[in-house]
PDB file of C-alpha atoms in Angstrom:
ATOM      1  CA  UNK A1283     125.957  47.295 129.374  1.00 91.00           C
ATOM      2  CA  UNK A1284     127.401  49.067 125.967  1.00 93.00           C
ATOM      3  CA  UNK A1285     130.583  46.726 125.386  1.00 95.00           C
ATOM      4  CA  UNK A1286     132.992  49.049 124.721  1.00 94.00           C
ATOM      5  CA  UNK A1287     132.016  51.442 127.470  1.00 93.00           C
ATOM      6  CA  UNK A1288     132.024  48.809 129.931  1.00 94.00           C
ATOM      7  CA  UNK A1289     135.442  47.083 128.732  1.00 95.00           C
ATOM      8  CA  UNK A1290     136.685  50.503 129.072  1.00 91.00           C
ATOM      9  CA  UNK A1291     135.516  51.484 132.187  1.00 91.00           C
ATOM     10  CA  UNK A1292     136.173  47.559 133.715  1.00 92.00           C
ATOM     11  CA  UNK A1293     139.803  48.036 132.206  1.00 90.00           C
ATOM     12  CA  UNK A1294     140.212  51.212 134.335  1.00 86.00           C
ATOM     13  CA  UNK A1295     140.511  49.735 137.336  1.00 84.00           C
ATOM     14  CA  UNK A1296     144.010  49.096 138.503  1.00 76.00           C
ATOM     15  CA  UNK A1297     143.644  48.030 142.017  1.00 75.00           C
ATOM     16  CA  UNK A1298     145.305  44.722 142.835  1.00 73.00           C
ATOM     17  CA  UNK A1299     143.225  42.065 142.787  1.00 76.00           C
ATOM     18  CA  UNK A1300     140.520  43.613 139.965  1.00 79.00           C
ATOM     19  CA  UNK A1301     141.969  40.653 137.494  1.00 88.00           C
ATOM     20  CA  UNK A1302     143.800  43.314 135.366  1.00 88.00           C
ATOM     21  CA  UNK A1303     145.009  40.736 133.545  1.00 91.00           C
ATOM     22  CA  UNK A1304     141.384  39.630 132.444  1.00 95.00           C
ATOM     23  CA  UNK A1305     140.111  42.613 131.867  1.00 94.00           C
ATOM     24  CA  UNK A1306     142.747  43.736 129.130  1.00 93.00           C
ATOM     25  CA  UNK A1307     142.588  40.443 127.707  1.00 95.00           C
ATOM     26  CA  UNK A1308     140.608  39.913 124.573  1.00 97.00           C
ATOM     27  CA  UNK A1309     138.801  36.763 122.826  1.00 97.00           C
ATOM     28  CA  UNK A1310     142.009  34.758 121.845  1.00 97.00           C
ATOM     29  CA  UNK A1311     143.463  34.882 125.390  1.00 97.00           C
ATOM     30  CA  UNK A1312     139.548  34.540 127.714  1.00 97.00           C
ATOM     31  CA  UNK A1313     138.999  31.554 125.727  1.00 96.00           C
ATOM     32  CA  UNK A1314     142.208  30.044 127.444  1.00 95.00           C
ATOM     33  CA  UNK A1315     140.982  30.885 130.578  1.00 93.00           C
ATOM     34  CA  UNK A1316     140.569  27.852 133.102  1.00 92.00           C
ATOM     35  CA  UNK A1317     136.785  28.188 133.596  1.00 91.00           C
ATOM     36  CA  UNK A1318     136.151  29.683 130.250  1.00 92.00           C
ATOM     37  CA  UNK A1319     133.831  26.944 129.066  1.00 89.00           C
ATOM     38  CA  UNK A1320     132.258  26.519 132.058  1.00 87.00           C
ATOM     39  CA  UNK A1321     128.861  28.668 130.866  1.00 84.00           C
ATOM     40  CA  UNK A1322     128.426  26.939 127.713  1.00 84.00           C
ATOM     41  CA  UNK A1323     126.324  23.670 129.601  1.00 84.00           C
ATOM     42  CA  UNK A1324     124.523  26.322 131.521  1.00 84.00           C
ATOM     43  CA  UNK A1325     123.829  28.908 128.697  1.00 82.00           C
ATOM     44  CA  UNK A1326     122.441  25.878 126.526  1.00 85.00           C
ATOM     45  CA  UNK A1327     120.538  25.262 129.371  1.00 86.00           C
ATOM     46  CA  UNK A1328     119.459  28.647 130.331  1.00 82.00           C
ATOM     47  CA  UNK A1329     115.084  28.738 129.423  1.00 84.00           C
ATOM     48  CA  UNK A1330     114.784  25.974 132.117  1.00 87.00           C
ATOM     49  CA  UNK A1331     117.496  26.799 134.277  1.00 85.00           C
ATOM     50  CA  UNK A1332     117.952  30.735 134.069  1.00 85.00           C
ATOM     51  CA  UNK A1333     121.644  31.768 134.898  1.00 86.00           C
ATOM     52  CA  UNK A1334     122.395  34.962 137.222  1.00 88.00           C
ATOM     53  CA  UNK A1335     123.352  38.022 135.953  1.00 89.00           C
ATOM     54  CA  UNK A1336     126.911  39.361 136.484  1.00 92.00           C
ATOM     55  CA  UNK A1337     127.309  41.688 139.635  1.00 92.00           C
ATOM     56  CA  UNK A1338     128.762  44.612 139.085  1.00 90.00           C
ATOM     57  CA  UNK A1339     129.433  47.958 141.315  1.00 88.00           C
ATOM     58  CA  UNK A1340     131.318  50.990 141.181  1.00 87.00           C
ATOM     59  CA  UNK A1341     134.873  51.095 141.642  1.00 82.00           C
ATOM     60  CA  UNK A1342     136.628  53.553 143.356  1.00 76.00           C
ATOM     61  CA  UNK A1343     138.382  56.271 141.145  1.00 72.00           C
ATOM     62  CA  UNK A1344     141.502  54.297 139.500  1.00 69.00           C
ATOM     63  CA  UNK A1345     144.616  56.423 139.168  1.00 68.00           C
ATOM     64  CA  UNK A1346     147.543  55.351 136.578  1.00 68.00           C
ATOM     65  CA  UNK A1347     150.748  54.718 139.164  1.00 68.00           C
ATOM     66  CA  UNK A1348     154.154  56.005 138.801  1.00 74.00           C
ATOM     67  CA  UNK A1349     155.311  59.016 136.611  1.00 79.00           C
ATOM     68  CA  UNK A1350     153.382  57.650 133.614  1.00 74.00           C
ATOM     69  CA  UNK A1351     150.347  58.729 135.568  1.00 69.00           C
ATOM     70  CA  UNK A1352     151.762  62.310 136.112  1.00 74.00           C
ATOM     71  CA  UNK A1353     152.476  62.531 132.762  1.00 76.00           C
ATOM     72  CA  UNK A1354     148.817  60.751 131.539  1.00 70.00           C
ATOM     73  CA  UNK A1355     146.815  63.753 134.404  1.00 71.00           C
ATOM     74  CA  UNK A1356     149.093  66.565 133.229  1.00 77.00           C
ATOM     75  CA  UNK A1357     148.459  65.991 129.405  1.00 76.00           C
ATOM     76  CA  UNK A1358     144.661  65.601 129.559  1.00 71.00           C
ATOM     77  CA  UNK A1359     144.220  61.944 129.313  1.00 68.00           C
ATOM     78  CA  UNK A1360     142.942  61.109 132.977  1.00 66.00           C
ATOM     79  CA  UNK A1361     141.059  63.051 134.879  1.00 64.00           C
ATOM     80  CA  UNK A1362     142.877  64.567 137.939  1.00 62.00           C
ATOM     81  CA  UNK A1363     140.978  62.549 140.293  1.00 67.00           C
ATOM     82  CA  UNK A1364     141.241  58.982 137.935  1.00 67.00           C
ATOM     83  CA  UNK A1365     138.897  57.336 136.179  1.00 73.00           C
ATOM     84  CA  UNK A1366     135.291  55.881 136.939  1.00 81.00           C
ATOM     85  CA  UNK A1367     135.625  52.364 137.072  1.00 87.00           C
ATOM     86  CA  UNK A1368     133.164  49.227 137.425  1.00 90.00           C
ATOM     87  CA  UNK A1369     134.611  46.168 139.497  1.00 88.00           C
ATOM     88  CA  UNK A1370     132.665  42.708 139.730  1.00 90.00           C
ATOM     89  CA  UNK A1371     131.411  40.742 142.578  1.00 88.00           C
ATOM     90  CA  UNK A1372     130.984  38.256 140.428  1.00 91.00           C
ATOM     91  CA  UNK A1373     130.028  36.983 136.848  1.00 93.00           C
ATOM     92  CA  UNK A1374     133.463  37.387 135.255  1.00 95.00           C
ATOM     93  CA  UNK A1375     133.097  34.135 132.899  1.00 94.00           C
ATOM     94  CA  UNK A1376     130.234  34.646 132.265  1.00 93.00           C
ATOM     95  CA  UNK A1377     130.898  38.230 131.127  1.00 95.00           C
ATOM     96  CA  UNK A1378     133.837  37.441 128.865  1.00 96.00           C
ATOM     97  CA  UNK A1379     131.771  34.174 127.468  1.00 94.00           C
ATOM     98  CA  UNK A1380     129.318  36.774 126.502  1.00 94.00           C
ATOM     99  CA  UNK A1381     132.040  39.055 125.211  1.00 96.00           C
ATOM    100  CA  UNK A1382     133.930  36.092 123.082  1.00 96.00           C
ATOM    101  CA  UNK A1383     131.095  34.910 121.365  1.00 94.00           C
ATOM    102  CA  UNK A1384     130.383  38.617 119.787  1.00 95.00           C
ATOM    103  CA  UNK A1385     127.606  40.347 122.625  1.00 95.00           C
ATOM    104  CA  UNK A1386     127.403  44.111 121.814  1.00 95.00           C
ATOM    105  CA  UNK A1387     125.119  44.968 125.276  1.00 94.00           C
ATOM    106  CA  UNK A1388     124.364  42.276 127.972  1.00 92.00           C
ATOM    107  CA  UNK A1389     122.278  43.115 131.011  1.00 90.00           C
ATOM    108  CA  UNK A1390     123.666  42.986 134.384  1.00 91.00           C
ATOM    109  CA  UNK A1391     122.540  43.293 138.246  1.00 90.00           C
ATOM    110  CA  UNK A1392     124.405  46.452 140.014  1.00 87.00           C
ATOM    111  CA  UNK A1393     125.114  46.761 143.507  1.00 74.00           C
ATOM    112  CA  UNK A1394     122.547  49.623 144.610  1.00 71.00           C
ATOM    113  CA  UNK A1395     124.263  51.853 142.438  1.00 75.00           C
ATOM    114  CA  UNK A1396     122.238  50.983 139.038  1.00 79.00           C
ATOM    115  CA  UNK A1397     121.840  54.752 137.524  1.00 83.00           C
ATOM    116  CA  UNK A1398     125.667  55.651 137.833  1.00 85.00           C
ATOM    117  CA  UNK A1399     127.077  52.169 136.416  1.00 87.00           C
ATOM    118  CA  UNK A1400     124.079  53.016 133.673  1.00 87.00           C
ATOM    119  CA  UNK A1401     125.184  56.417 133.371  1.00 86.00           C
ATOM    120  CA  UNK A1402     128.869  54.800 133.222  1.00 87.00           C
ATOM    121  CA  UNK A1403     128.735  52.710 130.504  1.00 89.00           C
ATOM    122  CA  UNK A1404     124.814  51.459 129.808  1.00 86.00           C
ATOM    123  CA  UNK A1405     123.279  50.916 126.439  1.00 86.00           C
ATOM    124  CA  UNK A1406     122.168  54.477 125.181  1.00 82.00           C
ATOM    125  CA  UNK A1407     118.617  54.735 126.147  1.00 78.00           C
ATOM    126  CA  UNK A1408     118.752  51.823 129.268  1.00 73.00           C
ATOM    127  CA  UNK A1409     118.224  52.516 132.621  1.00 69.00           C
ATOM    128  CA  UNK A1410     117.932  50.417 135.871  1.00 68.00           C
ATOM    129  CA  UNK A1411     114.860  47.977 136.093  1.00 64.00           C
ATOM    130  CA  UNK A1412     112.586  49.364 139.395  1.00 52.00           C
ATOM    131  CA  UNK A1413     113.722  47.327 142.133  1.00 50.00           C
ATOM    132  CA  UNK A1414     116.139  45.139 140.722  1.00 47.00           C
ATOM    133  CA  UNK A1415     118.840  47.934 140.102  1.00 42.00           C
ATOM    134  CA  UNK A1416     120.563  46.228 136.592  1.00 41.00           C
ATOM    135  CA  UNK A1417     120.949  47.870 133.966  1.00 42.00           C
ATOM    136  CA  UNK A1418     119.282  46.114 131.156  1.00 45.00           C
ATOM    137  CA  UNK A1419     120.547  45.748 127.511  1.00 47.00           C
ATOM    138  CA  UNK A1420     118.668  47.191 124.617  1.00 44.00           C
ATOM    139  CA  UNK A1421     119.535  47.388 121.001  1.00 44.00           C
ATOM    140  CA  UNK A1422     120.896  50.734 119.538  1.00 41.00           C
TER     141      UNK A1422
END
């Protein structure tokens, strides 16, 4: 995953219970989080033990609520249908670990739906490993 493409597409989703508040956080607030330093015993210990990669899947189309999102489809700024969005299964520490301590593209596993979370916010260039549908990370 590009960073910014996928914090902008994992900030998109507005469903209740898609820990919004996570997903707009940024480094000084994930670092407070309660299982925040959970990873670092198990990325120091990651060539022996590897860790799982973070699931992630398509969300359904996210809309903006209310008359802000009226306003935010009539002007241009979300598409009439709302925006593409990736929700996790799991891996959410592990993601923002990744994210706090300065990762510009981590890989990922996908939920059968590989190419479009690629197409979605991948590293230019990636696409889904044969068989294990992640997208993997590549430099620029």
């Amino acid at each position: 995953m590009n960073t910014e493409s996928f914090l902008k597409a994992w900030r998109a989703d507005r469903r209740p219970g898609s820990h919004f508040d996570v997903a707009h956080g940024n480094p000084q607030t994930w670092v407070k989080d309660s299982k925040y330093h959970w990873p670092d015993q198990y990325f120091a210990e990651s060539i022996a033990k590897p860790i799982p990669l973070a699931d992630l899947g398509l969300g359904p189309p996210s809309l903006t609520p209310g008359i802000a999102g009226i306003l935010r489809r009539s002007s241009g700024l979300e598409p009439p249908n709302g925006s593409p969005c990736v929700a996790f299964g799991d891996g959410i520490t592990r993601t923002i670990w990744l994210l706090v301590n300065g990762a510009q593209a981590f890989p990922v596993q996908c939920r059968g739906e590989g190419s479009d979370v690629a197409a979605l916010c991948g590293v230019v260039g990636s696409r889904p490993a044969d068989g294990l549908q992640s997208a993997p990370a590549t430099s620029h």
